[in-house]
Coordinates of C-alpha atoms in Angstrom, one line a residue:
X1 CA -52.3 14.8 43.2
X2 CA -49.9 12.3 43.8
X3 CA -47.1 10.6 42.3
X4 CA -47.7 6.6 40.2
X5 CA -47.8 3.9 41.6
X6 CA -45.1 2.9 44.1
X7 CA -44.2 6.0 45.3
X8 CA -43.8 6.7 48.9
X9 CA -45.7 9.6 48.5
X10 CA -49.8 8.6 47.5
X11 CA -51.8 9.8 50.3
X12 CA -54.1 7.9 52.0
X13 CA -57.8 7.5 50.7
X14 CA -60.9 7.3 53.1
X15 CA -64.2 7.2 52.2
X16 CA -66.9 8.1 54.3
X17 CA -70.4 6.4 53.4
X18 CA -73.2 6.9 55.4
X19 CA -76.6 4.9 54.7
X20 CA -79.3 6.5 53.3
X21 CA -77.9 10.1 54.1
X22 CA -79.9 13.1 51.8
X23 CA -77.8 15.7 51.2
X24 CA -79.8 18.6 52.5
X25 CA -79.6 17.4 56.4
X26 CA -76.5 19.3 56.2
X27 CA -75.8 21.9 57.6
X28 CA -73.3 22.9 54.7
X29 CA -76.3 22.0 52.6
X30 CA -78.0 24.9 54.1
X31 CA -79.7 22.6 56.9
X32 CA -80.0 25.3 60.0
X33 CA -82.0 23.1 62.1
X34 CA -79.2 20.2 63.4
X35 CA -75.7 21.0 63.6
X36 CA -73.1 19.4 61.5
X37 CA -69.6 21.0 62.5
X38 CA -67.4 18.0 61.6
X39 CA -68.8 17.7 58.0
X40 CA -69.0 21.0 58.0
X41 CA -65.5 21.5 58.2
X42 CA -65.1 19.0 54.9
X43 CA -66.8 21.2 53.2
X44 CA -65.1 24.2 54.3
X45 CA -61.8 22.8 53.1
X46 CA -62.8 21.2 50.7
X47 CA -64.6 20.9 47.1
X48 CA -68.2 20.0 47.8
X49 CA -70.2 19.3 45.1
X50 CA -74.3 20.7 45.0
X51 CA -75.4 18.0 42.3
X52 CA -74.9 14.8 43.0
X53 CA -76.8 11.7 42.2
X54 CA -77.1 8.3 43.0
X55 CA -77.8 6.7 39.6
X56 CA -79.4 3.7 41.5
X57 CA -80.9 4.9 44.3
X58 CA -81.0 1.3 46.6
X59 CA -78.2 0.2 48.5
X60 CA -77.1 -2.7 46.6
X61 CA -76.9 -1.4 43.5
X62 CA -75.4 1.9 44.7
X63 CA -72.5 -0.3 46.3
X64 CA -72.0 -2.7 43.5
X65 CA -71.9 0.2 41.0
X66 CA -69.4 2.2 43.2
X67 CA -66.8 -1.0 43.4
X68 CA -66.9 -1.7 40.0
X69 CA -67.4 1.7 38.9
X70 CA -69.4 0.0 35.8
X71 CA -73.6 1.3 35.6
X72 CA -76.0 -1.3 37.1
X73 CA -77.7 -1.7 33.4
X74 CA -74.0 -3.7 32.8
X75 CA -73.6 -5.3 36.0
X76 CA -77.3 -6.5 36.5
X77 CA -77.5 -4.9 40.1
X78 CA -80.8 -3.3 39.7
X79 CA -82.0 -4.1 43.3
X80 CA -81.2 -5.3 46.9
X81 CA -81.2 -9.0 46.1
X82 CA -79.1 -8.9 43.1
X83 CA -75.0 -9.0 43.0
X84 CA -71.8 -8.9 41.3
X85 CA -71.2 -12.4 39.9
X86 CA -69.0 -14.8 42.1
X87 CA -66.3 -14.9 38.7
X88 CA -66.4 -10.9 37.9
X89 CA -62.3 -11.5 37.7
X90 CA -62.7 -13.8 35.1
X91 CA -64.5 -11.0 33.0
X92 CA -61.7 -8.9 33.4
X93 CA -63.3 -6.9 36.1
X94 CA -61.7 -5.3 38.8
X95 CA -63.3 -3.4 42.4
X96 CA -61.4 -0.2 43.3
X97 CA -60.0 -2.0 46.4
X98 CA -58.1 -4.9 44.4
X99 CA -56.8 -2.0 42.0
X100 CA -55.7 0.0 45.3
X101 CA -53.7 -3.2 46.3
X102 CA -51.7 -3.8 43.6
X103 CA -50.4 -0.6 43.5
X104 CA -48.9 -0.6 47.3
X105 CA -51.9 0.3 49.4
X106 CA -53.8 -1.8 52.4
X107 CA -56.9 -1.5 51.8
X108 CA -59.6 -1.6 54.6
X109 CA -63.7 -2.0 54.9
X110 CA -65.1 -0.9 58.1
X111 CA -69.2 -1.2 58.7
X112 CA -71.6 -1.5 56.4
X113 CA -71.2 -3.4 53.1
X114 CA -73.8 -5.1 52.0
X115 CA -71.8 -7.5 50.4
X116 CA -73.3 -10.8 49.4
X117 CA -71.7 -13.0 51.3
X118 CA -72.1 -10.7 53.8
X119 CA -68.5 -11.2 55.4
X120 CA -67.0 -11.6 50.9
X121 CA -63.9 -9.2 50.7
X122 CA -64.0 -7.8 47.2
X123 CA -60.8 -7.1 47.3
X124 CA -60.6 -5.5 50.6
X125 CA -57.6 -6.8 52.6
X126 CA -59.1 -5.9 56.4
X127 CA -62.4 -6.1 57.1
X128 CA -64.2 -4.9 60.3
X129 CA -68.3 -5.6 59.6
X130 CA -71.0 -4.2 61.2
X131 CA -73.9 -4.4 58.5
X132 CA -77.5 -3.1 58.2
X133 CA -79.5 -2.3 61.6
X134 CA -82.2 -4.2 60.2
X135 CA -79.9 -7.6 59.3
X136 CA -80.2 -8.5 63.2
X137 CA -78.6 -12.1 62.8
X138 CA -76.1 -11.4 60.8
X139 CA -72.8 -12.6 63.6
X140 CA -70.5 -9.9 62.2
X141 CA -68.1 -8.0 64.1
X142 CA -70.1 -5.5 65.9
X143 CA -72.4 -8.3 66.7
X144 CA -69.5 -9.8 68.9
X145 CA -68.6 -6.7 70.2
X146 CA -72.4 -6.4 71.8
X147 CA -72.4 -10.1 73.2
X148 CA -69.2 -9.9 74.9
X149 CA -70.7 -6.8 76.9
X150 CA -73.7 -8.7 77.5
X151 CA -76.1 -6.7 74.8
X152 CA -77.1 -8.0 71.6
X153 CA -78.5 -6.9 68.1
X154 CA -82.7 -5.6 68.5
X155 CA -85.0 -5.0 65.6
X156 CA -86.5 -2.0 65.4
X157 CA -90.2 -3.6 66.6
X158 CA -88.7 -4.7 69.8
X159 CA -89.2 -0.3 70.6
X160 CA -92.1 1.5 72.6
X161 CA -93.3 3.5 70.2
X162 CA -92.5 2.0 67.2
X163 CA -95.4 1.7 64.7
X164 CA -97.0 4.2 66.5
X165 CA -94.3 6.6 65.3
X166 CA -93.9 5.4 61.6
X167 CA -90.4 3.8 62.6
X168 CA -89.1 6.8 65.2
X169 CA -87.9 5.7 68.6
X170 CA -84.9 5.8 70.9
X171 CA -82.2 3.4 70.9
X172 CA -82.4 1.0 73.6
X173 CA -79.0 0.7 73.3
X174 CA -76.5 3.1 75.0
X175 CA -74.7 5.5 72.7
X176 CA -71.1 3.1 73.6
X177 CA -73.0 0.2 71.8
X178 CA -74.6 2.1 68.9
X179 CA -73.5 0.7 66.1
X180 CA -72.4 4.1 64.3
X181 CA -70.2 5.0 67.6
X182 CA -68.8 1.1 66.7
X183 CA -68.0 1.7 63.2
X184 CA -66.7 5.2 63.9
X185 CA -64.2 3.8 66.8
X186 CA -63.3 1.0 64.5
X187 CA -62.4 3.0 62.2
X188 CA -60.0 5.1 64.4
X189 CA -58.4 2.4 65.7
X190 CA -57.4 0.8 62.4
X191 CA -55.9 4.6 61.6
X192 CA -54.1 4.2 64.8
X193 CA -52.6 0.4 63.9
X194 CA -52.2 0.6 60.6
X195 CA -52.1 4.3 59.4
X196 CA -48.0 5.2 59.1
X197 CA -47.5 1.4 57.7
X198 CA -47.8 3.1 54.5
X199 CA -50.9 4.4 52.2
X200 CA -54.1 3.0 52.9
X201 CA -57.6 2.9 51.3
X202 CA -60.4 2.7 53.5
X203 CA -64.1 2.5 53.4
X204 CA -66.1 3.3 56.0
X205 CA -69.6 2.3 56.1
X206 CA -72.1 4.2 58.7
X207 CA -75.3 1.8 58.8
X208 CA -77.1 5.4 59.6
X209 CA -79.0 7.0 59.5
X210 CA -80.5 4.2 57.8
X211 CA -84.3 3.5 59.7
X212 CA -85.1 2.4 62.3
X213 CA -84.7 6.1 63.3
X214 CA -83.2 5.3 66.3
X215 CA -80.8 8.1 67.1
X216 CA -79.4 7.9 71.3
X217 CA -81.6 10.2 73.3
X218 CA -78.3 12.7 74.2
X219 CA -78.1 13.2 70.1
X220 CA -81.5 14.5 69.6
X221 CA -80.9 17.5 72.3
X222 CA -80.8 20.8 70.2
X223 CA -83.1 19.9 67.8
X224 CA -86.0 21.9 67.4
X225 CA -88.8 19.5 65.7
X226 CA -90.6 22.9 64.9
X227 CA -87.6 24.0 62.9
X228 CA -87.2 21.2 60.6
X229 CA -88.9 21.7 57.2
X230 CA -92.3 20.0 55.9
X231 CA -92.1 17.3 53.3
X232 CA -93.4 18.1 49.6
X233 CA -96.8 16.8 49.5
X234 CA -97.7 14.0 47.5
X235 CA -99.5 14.1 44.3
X236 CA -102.6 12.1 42.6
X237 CA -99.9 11.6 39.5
X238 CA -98.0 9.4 41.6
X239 CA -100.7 7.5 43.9
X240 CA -98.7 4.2 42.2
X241 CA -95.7 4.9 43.2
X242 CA -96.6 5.4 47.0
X243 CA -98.6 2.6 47.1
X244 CA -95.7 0.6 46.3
X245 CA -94.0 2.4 48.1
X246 CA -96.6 1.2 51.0
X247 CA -96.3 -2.4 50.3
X248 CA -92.4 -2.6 50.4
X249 CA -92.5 -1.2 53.7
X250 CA -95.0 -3.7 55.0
X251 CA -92.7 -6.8 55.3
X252 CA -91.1 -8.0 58.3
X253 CA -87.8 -6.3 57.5
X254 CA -89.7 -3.4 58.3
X255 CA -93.0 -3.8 59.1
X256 CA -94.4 -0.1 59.5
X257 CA -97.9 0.3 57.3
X258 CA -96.8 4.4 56.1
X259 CA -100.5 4.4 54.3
X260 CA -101.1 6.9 56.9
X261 CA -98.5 9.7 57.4
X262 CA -99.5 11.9 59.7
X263 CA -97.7 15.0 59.9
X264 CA -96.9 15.0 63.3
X265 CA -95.4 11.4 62.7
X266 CA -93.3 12.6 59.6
X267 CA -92.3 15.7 61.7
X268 CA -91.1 13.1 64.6
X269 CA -89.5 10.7 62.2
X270 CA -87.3 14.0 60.5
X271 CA -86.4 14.8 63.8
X272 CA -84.9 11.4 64.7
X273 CA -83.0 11.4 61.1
X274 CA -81.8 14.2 62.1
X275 CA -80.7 13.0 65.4
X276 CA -79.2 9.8 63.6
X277 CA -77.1 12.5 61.4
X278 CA -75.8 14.3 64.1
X279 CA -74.3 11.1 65.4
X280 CA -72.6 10.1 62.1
X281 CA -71.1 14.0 62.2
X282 CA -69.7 12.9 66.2
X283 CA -68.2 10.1 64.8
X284 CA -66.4 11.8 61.6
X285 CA -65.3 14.8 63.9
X286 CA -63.3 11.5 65.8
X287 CA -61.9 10.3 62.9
X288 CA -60.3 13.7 62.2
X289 CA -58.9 14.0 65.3
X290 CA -57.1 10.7 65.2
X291 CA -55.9 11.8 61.8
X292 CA -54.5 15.2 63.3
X293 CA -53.2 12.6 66.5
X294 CA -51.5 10.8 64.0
X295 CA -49.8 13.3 62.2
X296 CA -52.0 12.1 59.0
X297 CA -54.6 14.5 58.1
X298 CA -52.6 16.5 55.3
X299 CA -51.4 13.6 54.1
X300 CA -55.4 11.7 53.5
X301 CA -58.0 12.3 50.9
X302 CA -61.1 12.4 52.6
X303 CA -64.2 11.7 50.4
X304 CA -67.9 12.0 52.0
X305 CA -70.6 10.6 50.1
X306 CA -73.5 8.3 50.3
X307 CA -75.4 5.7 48.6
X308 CA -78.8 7.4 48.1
X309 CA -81.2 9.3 49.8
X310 CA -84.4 9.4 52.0
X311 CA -87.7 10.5 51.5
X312 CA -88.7 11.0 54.6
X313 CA -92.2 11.5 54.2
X314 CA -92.1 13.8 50.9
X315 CA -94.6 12.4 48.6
X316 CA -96.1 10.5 51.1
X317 CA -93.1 8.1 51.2
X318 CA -90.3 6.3 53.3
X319 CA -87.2 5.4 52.5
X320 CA -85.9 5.2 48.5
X321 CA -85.9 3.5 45.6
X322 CA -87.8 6.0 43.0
X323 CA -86.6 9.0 41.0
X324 CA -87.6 11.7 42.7
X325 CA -85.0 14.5 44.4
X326 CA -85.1 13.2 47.8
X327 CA -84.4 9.5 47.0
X328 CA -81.4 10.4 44.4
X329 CA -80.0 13.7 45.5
X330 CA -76.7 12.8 48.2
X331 CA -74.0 15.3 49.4
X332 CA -70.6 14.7 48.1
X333 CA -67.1 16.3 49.4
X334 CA -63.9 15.7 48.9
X335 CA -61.2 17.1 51.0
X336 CA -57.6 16.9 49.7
X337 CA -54.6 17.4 51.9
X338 CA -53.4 21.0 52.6
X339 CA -56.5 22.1 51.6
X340 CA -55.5 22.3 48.4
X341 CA -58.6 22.7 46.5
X342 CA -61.5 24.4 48.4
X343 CA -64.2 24.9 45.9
X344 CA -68.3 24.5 45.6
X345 CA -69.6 22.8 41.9
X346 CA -72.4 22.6 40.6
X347 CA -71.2 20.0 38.0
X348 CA -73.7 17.8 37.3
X349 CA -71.7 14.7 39.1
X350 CA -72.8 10.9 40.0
X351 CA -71.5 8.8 43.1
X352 CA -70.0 6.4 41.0
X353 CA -67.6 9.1 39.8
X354 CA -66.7 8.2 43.7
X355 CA -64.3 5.2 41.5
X356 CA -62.4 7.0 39.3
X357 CA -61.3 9.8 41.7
X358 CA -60.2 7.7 44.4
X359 CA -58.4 5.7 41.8
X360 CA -57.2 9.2 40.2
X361 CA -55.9 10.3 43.7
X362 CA -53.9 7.4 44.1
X363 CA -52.3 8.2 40.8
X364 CA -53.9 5.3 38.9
X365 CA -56.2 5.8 35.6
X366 CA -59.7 3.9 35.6
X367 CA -59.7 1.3 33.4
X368 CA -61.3 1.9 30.1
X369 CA -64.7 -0.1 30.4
X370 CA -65.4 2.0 33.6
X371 CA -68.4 4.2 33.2
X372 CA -67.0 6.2 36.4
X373 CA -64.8 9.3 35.3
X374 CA -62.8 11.8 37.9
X375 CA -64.6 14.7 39.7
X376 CA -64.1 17.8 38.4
X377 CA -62.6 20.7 40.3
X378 CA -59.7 18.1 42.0
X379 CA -56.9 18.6 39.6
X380 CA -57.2 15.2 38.1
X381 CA -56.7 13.8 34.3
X382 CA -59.6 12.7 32.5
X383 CA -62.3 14.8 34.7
X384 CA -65.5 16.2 33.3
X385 CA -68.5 17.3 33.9
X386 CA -71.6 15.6 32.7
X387 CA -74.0 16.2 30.1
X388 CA -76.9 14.4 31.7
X389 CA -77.1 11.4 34.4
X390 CA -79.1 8.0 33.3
X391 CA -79.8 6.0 36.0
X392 CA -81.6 2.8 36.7
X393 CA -83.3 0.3 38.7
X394 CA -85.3 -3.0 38.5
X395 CA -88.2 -1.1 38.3
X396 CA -87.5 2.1 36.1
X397 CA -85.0 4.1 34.1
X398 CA -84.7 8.0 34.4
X399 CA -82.3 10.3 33.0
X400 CA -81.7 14.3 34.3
X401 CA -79.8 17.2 32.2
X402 CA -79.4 19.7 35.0
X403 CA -82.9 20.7 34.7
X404 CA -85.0 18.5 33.2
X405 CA -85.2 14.9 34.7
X406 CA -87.7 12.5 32.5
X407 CA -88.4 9.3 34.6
X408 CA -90.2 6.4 33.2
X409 CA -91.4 3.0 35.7
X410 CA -92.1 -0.4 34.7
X411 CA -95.6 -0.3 35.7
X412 CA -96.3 2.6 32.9
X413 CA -95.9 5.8 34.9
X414 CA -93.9 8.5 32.9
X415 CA -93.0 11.9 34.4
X416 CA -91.0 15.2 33.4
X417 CA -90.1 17.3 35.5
X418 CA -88.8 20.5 35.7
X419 CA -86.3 21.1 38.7
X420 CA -85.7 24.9 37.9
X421 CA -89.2 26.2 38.3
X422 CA -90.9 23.0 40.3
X423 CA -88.1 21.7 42.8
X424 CA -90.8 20.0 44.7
X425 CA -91.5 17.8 41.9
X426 CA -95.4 18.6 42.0
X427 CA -95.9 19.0 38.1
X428 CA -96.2 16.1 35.8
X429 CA -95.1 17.7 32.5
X430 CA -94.9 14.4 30.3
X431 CA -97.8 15.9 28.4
X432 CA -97.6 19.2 28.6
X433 CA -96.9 20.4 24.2
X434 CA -94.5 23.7 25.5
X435 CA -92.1 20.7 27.0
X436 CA -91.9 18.4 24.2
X437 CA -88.8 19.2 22.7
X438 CA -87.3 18.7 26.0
X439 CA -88.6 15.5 26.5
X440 CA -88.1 14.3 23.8
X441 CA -84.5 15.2 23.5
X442 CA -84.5 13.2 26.9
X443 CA -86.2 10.1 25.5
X444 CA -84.0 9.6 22.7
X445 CA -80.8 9.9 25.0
X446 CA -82.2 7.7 27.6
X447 CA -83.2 4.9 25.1
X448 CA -79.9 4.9 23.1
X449 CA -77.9 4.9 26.1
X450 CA -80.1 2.3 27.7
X451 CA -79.6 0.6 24.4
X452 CA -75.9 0.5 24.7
X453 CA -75.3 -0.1 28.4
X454 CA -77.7 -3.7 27.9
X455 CA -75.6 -4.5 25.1
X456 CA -72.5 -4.1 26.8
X457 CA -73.7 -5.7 29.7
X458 CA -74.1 -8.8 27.6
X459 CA -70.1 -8.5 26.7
X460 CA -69.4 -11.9 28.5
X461 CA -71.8 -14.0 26.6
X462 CA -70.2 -12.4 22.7
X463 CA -69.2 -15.5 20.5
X464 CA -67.3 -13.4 18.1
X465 CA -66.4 -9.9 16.8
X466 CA -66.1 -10.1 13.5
X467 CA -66.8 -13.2 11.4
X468 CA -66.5 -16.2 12.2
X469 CA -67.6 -17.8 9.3
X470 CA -63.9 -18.2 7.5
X471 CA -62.3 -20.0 10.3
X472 CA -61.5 -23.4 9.7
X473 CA -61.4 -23.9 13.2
X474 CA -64.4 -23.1 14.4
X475 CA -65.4 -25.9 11.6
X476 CA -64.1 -28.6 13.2
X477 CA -65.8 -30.9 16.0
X478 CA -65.5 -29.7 19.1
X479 CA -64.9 -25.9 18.9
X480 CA -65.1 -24.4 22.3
X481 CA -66.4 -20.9 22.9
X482 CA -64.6 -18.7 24.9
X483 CA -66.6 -17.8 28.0
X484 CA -67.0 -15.5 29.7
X485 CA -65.7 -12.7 27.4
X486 CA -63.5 -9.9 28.9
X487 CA -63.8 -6.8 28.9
X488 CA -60.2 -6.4 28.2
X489 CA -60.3 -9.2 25.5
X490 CA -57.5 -7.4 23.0
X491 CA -59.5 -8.9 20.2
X492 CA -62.5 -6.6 20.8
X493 CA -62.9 -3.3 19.3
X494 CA -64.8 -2.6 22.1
X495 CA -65.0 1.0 23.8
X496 CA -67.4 1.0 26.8
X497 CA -68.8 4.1 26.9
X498 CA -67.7 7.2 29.4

């Protein structure tokens, strides 16, 4: 893929990250009823990937395991208001970006973070911020942008039509001051400044199509509401979960009440996701031609990905943060230069893998306490498919082979499902006695590796390794422990587990 570190010959590395984008309002995804052509063409000539997941399906937590490329169980990220602690580096840890600098490459962040601070670096050397659409007093970059033409930030409330239509309406905004059509032009013009300086690494953040679904009017013409398909029903198994579900949704960051969901009103609210994705695909198709302008395309990595899905009204729900299909299930491509691979997988594959095989493009190895390993299918060392996923959030742990995923939820629920013969996820099989090998094959892998992650994730606090109980120094007044622990500590005989 490229040569180590130094040489003048590591391509460039961009990674394209929508919010909140499921993978099958695609049209390479099979999605017939928008049109797609930019990502499209990624996928055309490139290795796209059919099973990907997002191990923790909430934006935080999907972020903060992609820059460490470490599980959230080690971390601690299990939900939005959680984050990497302030002296990670003293732990040994390092994100992707800070890895990317020292060997040569500028690396760049461009929209959405969700970085706490929201303006923090983490090891990004040029930032250009335009964060969540529903963070309306955050004074980032694109903030700035809208005031000096006279326009400012809007929640989504401020909308005709907005509760009415579960969170649908049309950006008051013109499509020049969207913030996708910011990030997107940011993003070109930082190719255009910096891009034949030498390699760069950047991240670009879409904040859609994210709610509120607020697509411009001019990027909903084409599609056909009638076209789109219906959302899996929900089920009486699961009433908990969608009440929940209900509540979250509730407070002022939102404020929609979804314990109606009409489908007319999920029908309306698909269409203006889908209106919301057709303007992230505008935008890519512009970064593509300023990397053809620039003479830079065949010399770039392009990976597409994003940080967890939608429900969009399937099982009665909005938004993420659960287990099922819709909420985990993201596209993922990768293009490399001159087409060199052009492939579909159906490896069983995670975002965070996203780590490794930028690092692996840029000729570096992931450091050994990753839990991120290089996609398969790219040419890179160390890349393999997966047995089974195990994912996590504050409120549940789940774990999926290919077929079967087992979830279990913190207030009790337990599910099995079986994704060959019940895609939809209507059939609660916990209990059924013809699955029970199954799930409990599931069970034991999910609480051993559960096991280990929480241990390892408690690394930093370890006194010892062996014994202590023979050193005559640590019998002396005023022993100090070492803290925190690294994870590179040459003492340890510690293997992190891939």
């Amino acid at each position: 893929m490229s040569d180590r570190p130094g040489s003048s010959h590591q391509p460039n590395l961009i990674f394209l990250m929508p919010d909140q984008l499921r993978h099958d309002f695609l049209g390479c995804y099979g999605a017939g009823f928008l049109s797609t052509p930019n990502i499209d063409r990624l996928s055309a000539e490139g290795v796209r990937y059919t099973r990907c997941y997002s191990g923790h399906p909430l934006c935080v937590p999907a972020r903060v395991a992609l820059l460490t490329g470490l599980h959230g169980l080690k971390t601690g990220v299990l939900d939005n208001g959680q984050f990497l602690r302030p002296d990670y580096q003293a732990m040994g840890l390092q994100t992707w970006p800070e890895l990317l600098n020292a060997a040569g490459y500028y690396t760049a962040a461009i929209g959405k973070m969700h970085f706490y601070p929201w303006d923090a670096r983490m090891g990004f050397q040029f930032r250009s911020i335009a964060e969540d659409k529903r963070w309306i007093h955050i004074r980032d970059d694109y903030d700035r942008a809208l005031r000096a033409q006279g326009l400012r930030k809007y929640h989504g409330s401020e909308c005709p039509g907005y509760f009415a239509n579960k969170g649908a309406v049309v950006s008051p905004l013109p499509w020049e001051a969207a913030v996708d059509h910011f990030v997107g032009g940011e993003a070109c013009a930082f190719i255009e400044r910096h891009g034949n300086e030498g390699p760069f690494a950047m991240m670009v953040g879409f904040p859609g199509p994210h709610c509120p679904y607020d697509p411009s009017p001019e990027f909903l013409n084409g599609i056909d509401p009638a076209q789109i398909p219906h959302a899996v029903p929900p089920t009486a198994a699961a009433e908990g979960l969608r009440l929940n579900n209900v509540e979250g949704n509730r407070l002022p960051w939102n404020g929609v009440d979804y314990s109606e969901f009409t489908p007319d009103q999920v029908r309306k609210v698909r269409t203006h996701y889908a209106g919301l994705v057709q303007q992230i695909d505008h935008e890519v198709g512009q970064i593509l031609e300023t990397l053809e302008r620039q003479g830079l395309l065949e010399k770039t990595v392009i990976v597409f990905s994003s940080d967890h899905g939608d429900y969009l009204g399937d099982h009665g729900m909005i938004g993420k943060g659960t287990f099922y299909e819709s909420s985990l299930h993201v596209p993922l491509i990768v293009r490399l230069p001159q087409s060199a691979q052009v492939e579909v997988r159906d490896d069983l594959v995670t975002l965070t893998d996203v780590t490794a095989t930028l690092l692996g493009c840029a000729g570096l190895d992931a450091p050994a306490y990753m839990d991120s390993r290089p996609l398969p299918g790219l040419g890179l060392p160390g890349a393999t498919s997966r047995d089974y996923i195990v994912g996590a959030t504050q409120g549940g742990w789940w774990i999926d082979d290919g077929r079967w995923r087992l979830c279990k939820y913190a207030g009790g629920e337990r599910f099995l499902f079986d994704g060959l013969n019940d895609p939809g996820e209507q059939c609660n099989r916990i209990d059924d006695p013809a699955c029970r090998e199954a799930r409990d094959t599931l069970d034991i892998a999910l609480t051993r590796t559960v096991m280990t992650y929480t241990a390892e994730g408690h690394f930093d606090h370890r006194v010892y390794f062996h014994d202590l109980s023979q050193d005559p120094g640590f019998g002396r007044e005023g022993w100090v422990r070492p803290f925190p622990r690294r994870v590179d500590d040459p003492q340890a005989r510690h293997q992190v587990s891939q």
